[in-house]
Amino acid sequence: DVKVTQSSRYLVKRTGEKVFLECVQDMDHENMFWYRQDPGLGLRLIYFSYDVKMKEKGDIPEGYSVSREKKERFSLILESASTNQTSMYLCASSSNRRDFYEQYFGPGTRLTVT
Amino acid sequence: DAKTTQPTSMDCAEGRAANLPCNHSTISGNEYVYWYRQIHSQGPQYIIHGLKNNETNEMASLIITEDRKSSTLILPHATLRDTAVYYCIGSGAGSYQLTFGKGTKLSVIP
């Protein structure tokens, strides 16, 4: 089974703090994604990576950066957390050997910025 | 991306088949239909996808009409753990992301 793990289930941070969210997958997938999910807005793509050190912006990259130094690990960084970044953050991965849209998700990190 | 339409909610008795419909009349010829579900407070879970042939895996079956304007996801023996929101999605040419609509909230009742 594909396993995607995220560093925290729940996180509370203060406005202005730098926040790191980590995601690890164990299936040698080429593609990794960071989404956020908000009520009424659905799932929105922040960034995705198709290879080590490669990244593409999604629909809402502002206020976020990402890092992919190893194939299995994809980090999302909130440079200076703000209250409007309170959300559920979801990491996913997929393999080019199967299908790009067959994405496997982690359990999510519910981030609250106060 | 194809616009998909699903019923807002459905109930199914435990042990019975759950048949979840999806209309995707604007789907293009090379666009796949994907099904995901999301159990409360968890990440979305991939279920199955198909282009024009019917598909089956260990979780579900997918029936796509010949004109590809609609499909039905079938959970053959629904359990309480299948209670979730089910999303039908068109893959969309050139789009990186999954675009989830409102989905169907399936409640499996004992």
Tab-separated table of C-alpha atoms in Angstrom:
chain	number	residue	atom	x	y	z
A	1	ASP	CA	0.000	0.000	0.000
A	2	VAL	CA	1.124	3.538	-0.712
A	3	LYS	CA	1.855	5.390	2.441
A	4	VAL	CA	1.951	9.168	2.599
A	5	THR	CA	2.706	10.594	6.009
A	6	GLN	CA	2.603	14.159	7.239
A	7	SER	CA	4.619	15.479	10.131
A	8	SER	CA	1.707	16.678	12.278
A	9	ARG	CA	-2.064	16.170	12.421
A	10	TYR	CA	-2.662	19.408	14.303
A	11	LEU	CA	-0.507	22.513	14.554
A	12	VAL	CA	-1.054	25.883	16.209
A	13	LYS	CA	1.243	28.756	15.275
A	14	ARG	CA	1.351	32.482	15.863
A	15	THR	CA	1.093	35.161	13.195
A	16	GLY	CA	4.500	35.893	11.686
A	17	GLU	CA	6.053	32.557	12.578
A	18	LYS	CA	7.821	30.474	9.940
A	19	VAL	CA	6.054	27.136	9.601
A	20	PHE	CA	7.365	23.899	8.106
A	21	LEU	CA	5.028	21.113	7.025
A	22	GLU	CA	6.702	17.893	5.983
A	23	CYS	CA	5.421	15.083	3.815
A	24	VAL	CA	7.041	11.711	3.144
A	25	GLN	CA	5.948	8.997	0.718
A	26	ASP	CA	7.339	5.489	0.588
A	27	MET	CA	6.404	4.366	-2.944
A	28	ASP	CA	9.128	6.014	-5.019
A	29	HIS	CA	6.575	8.350	-6.644
A	30	GLU	CA	7.909	11.038	-8.947
A	31	ASN	CA	5.129	13.574	-8.327
A	32	MET	CA	4.246	15.204	-5.030
A	33	PHE	CA	1.613	17.832	-4.299
A	34	TRP	CA	0.574	20.258	-1.603
A	35	TYR	CA	-3.089	21.262	-1.413
A	36	ARG	CA	-5.138	23.213	1.055
A	37	GLN	CA	-8.783	22.456	1.737
A	38	ASP	CA	-11.236	25.004	3.060
A	39	PRO	CA	-15.014	24.716	3.544
A	40	GLY	CA	-16.856	25.970	0.487
A	41	LEU	CA	-13.642	26.370	-1.528
A	42	GLY	CA	-12.781	22.730	-2.021
A	43	LEU	CA	-9.268	21.493	-2.694
A	44	ARG	CA	-6.784	24.019	-4.083
A	45	LEU	CA	-3.297	23.248	-5.348
A	46	ILE	CA	-0.471	25.265	-3.794
A	47	TYR	CA	2.581	23.665	-5.417
A	48	PHE	CA	3.573	20.424	-6.982
A	49	SER	CA	6.905	18.798	-7.761
A	50	TYR	CA	7.593	16.360	-10.586
A	51	ASP	CA	11.184	15.553	-9.634
A	52	VAL	CA	13.815	16.306	-7.035
A	53	LYS	CA	14.507	20.062	-6.892
A	54	MET	CA	11.762	20.706	-9.498
A	55	LYS	CA	8.550	22.526	-8.656
A	56	GLU	CA	5.586	24.167	-10.324
A	57	LYS	CA	3.188	26.735	-8.870
A	58	GLY	CA	-0.391	25.762	-8.419
A	59	ASP	CA	-3.363	28.077	-8.133
A	60	ILE	CA	-2.475	29.699	-4.810
A	61	PRO	CA	1.323	29.797	-4.253
A	62	GLU	CA	1.450	33.242	-2.644
A	63	GLY	CA	2.802	33.128	0.902
A	64	TYR	CA	4.176	29.608	0.470
A	65	SER	CA	7.369	28.002	-0.729
A	66	VAL	CA	8.368	24.371	-1.139
A	67	SER	CA	11.451	22.227	-1.007
A	68	ARG	CA	12.177	18.825	-2.494
A	69	GLU	CA	15.740	17.756	-1.802
A	70	LYS	CA	14.979	14.019	-1.775
A	71	LYS	CA	12.514	12.085	-3.888
A	72	GLU	CA	10.475	10.853	-0.945
A	73	ARG	CA	10.160	14.153	0.916
A	74	PHE	CA	8.288	17.344	0.009
A	75	SER	CA	8.158	20.256	2.423
A	76	LEU	CA	5.765	23.191	2.478
A	77	ILE	CA	7.020	26.379	4.094
A	78	LEU	CA	4.902	29.271	5.276
A	79	GLU	CA	7.434	32.086	5.340
A	80	SER	CA	5.433	34.309	7.698
A	81	ALA	CA	2.215	32.682	8.834
A	82	SER	CA	-0.973	34.714	8.664
A	83	THR	CA	-4.457	34.019	9.977
A	84	ASN	CA	-5.795	33.487	6.440
A	85	GLN	CA	-3.487	30.476	6.163
A	86	THR	CA	-5.492	28.652	8.805
A	87	SER	CA	-6.588	25.581	6.890
A	88	MET	CA	-6.310	21.847	6.344
A	89	TYR	CA	-3.126	21.075	4.404
A	90	LEU	CA	-2.987	17.896	2.371
A	91	CYS	CA	0.022	16.275	0.756
A	92	ALA	CA	-0.344	13.799	-2.106
A	93	SER	CA	1.858	11.785	-4.426
A	94	SER	CA	1.465	10.012	-7.754
A	95	SER	CA	3.545	7.911	-10.083
A	96	ASN	CA	4.219	8.464	-13.770
A	97	ARG	CA	4.397	4.676	-14.064
A	98	ARG	CA	0.688	4.546	-13.254
A	99	ASP	CA	-1.242	7.767	-13.646
A	100	PHE	CA	-0.659	11.405	-12.751
A	101	TYR	CA	-4.185	11.876	-11.395
A	102	GLU	CA	-4.159	8.685	-9.339
A	103	GLN	CA	-3.020	10.597	-6.309
A	104	TYR	CA	-2.504	9.206	-2.827
A	105	PHE	CA	-3.097	11.564	0.037
A	106	GLY	CA	-1.726	11.867	3.522
A	107	PRO	CA	-3.983	12.297	6.556
A	108	GLY	CA	-3.711	16.084	6.499
A	109	THR	CA	-2.393	18.731	8.870
A	110	ARG	CA	-4.931	21.062	10.414
A	111	LEU	CA	-3.038	24.333	10.910
A	112	THR	CA	-4.400	27.126	13.055
A	113	VAL	CA	-2.662	30.508	12.952
A	114	THR	CA	-3.571	32.800	15.825
B	1	ASP	CA	-12.031	20.143	-17.363
B	2	ALA	CA	-15.371	18.405	-17.568
B	3	LYS	CA	-18.073	19.807	-15.320
B	4	THR	CA	-19.521	17.012	-13.200
B	5	THR	CA	-22.892	16.853	-11.478
B	6	GLN	CA	-23.641	14.550	-8.570
B	7	PRO	CA	-26.557	14.230	-6.153
B	8	THR	CA	-25.939	16.034	-2.889
B	9	SER	CA	-26.621	13.041	-0.685
B	10	MET	CA	-27.647	9.384	-0.710
B	11	ASP	CA	-28.432	6.725	1.842
B	12	CYS	CA	-27.638	3.025	1.528
B	13	ALA	CA	-28.421	0.113	3.817
B	14	GLU	CA	-25.411	-1.738	5.163
B	15	GLY	CA	-24.614	-4.810	3.074
B	16	ARG	CA	-26.455	-3.535	0.011
B	17	ALA	CA	-24.883	-2.169	-3.147
B	18	ALA	CA	-24.369	1.583	-3.245
B	19	ASN	CA	-24.765	3.055	-6.731
B	20	LEU	CA	-23.462	6.595	-7.010
B	21	PRO	CA	-24.257	8.429	-10.266
B	22	CYS	CA	-22.303	11.200	-11.940
B	23	ASN	CA	-23.156	13.267	-15.000
B	24	HIS	CA	-20.224	14.577	-17.066
B	25	SER	CA	-21.820	15.559	-20.365
B	26	THR	CA	-18.986	17.958	-21.304
B	27	ILE	CA	-16.222	15.395	-20.920
B	28	SER	CA	-13.771	15.366	-23.822
B	29	GLY	CA	-12.728	12.268	-25.708
B	30	ASN	CA	-9.390	11.759	-23.974
B	31	GLU	CA	-10.484	12.789	-20.509
B	32	TYR	CA	-10.646	10.110	-17.832
B	33	VAL	CA	-13.271	9.893	-15.102
B	34	TYR	CA	-11.859	9.556	-11.588
B	35	TRP	CA	-13.568	8.747	-8.341
B	36	TYR	CA	-12.264	9.724	-4.936
B	37	ARG	CA	-13.836	9.702	-1.512
B	38	GLN	CA	-13.140	11.590	1.683
B	39	ILE	CA	-14.040	10.242	5.056
B	40	HIS	CA	-14.585	12.923	7.661
B	41	SER	CA	-11.326	14.530	8.884
B	42	GLN	CA	-9.164	12.376	6.618
B	43	GLY	CA	-7.376	12.988	3.323
B	44	PRO	CA	-9.095	12.064	0.046
B	45	GLN	CA	-8.741	8.461	-1.063
B	46	TYR	CA	-8.399	7.364	-4.674
B	47	ILE	CA	-10.972	4.726	-5.638
B	48	ILE	CA	-10.942	4.034	-9.363
B	49	HIS	CA	-10.764	5.629	-12.803
B	50	GLY	CA	-11.720	4.810	-16.370
B	51	LEU	CA	-11.916	6.129	-19.906
B	52	LYS	CA	-14.668	4.225	-21.684
B	53	ASN	CA	-14.559	0.614	-20.589
B	54	ASN	CA	-16.038	-0.555	-17.333
B	55	GLU	CA	-13.465	-1.005	-14.614
B	56	THR	CA	-13.325	-3.023	-11.407
B	57	ASN	CA	-10.848	-3.162	-8.574
B	58	GLU	CA	-10.868	-4.380	-4.992
B	59	MET	CA	-12.780	-1.332	-3.823
B	60	ALA	CA	-15.438	-0.687	-6.457
B	61	SER	CA	-16.723	-0.979	-9.995
B	62	LEU	CA	-17.066	1.873	-12.460
B	63	ILE	CA	-19.678	1.757	-15.201
B	64	ILE	CA	-19.308	4.378	-17.933
B	65	THR	CA	-22.103	4.858	-20.466
B	66	GLU	CA	-21.282	4.326	-24.108
B	67	ASP	CA	-21.658	8.043	-24.897
B	68	ARG	CA	-19.427	8.815	-21.866
B	69	LYS	CA	-21.842	11.440	-20.608
B	70	SER	CA	-22.368	9.707	-17.286
B	71	SER	CA	-20.953	7.052	-15.017
B	72	THR	CA	-21.896	5.087	-11.915
B	73	LEU	CA	-19.636	4.042	-9.079
B	74	ILE	CA	-20.753	0.810	-7.461
B	75	LEU	CA	-19.730	-0.286	-3.978
B	76	PRO	CA	-21.000	-3.877	-4.067
B	77	HIS	CA	-21.527	-4.434	-0.330
B	78	ALA	CA	-21.538	-1.137	1.507
B	79	THR	CA	-20.261	-1.053	5.094
B	80	LEU	CA	-20.466	1.673	7.730
B	81	ARG	CA	-16.848	2.552	6.909
B	82	ASP	CA	-17.952	3.547	3.408
B	83	THR	CA	-19.789	6.575	4.825
B	84	ALA	CA	-17.982	9.474	3.133
B	85	VAL	CA	-18.238	12.199	0.521
B	86	TYR	CA	-17.673	10.744	-2.950
B	87	TYR	CA	-16.242	12.885	-5.721
B	88	CYS	CA	-16.446	12.287	-9.461
B	89	ILE	CA	-13.772	14.210	-11.390
B	90	GLY	CA	-12.738	14.659	-14.990
B	91	SER	CA	-8.980	14.543	-15.438
B	92	GLY	CA	-8.770	17.638	-17.653
B	93	ALA	CA	-6.154	18.090	-20.338
B	94	GLY	CA	-3.145	20.114	-19.250
B	95	SER	CA	-4.285	20.683	-15.700
B	96	TYR	CA	-2.006	19.723	-12.858
B	97	GLN	CA	-4.548	19.589	-10.135
B	98	LEU	CA	-7.554	17.619	-9.063
B	99	THR	CA	-10.661	19.794	-8.960
B	100	PHE	CA	-13.215	18.427	-6.523
B	101	GLY	CA	-16.809	19.560	-6.802
B	102	LYS	CA	-19.286	19.238	-3.932
B	103	GLY	CA	-19.586	15.461	-4.288
B	104	THR	CA	-22.204	13.088	-2.906
B	105	LYS	CA	-22.439	12.489	0.803
B	106	LEU	CA	-23.117	8.765	1.166
B	107	SER	CA	-24.517	7.608	4.478
B	108	VAL	CA	-24.482	3.850	5.078
B	109	ILE	CA	-27.191	2.975	7.551
B	110	PRO	CA	-27.103	-0.096	9.837
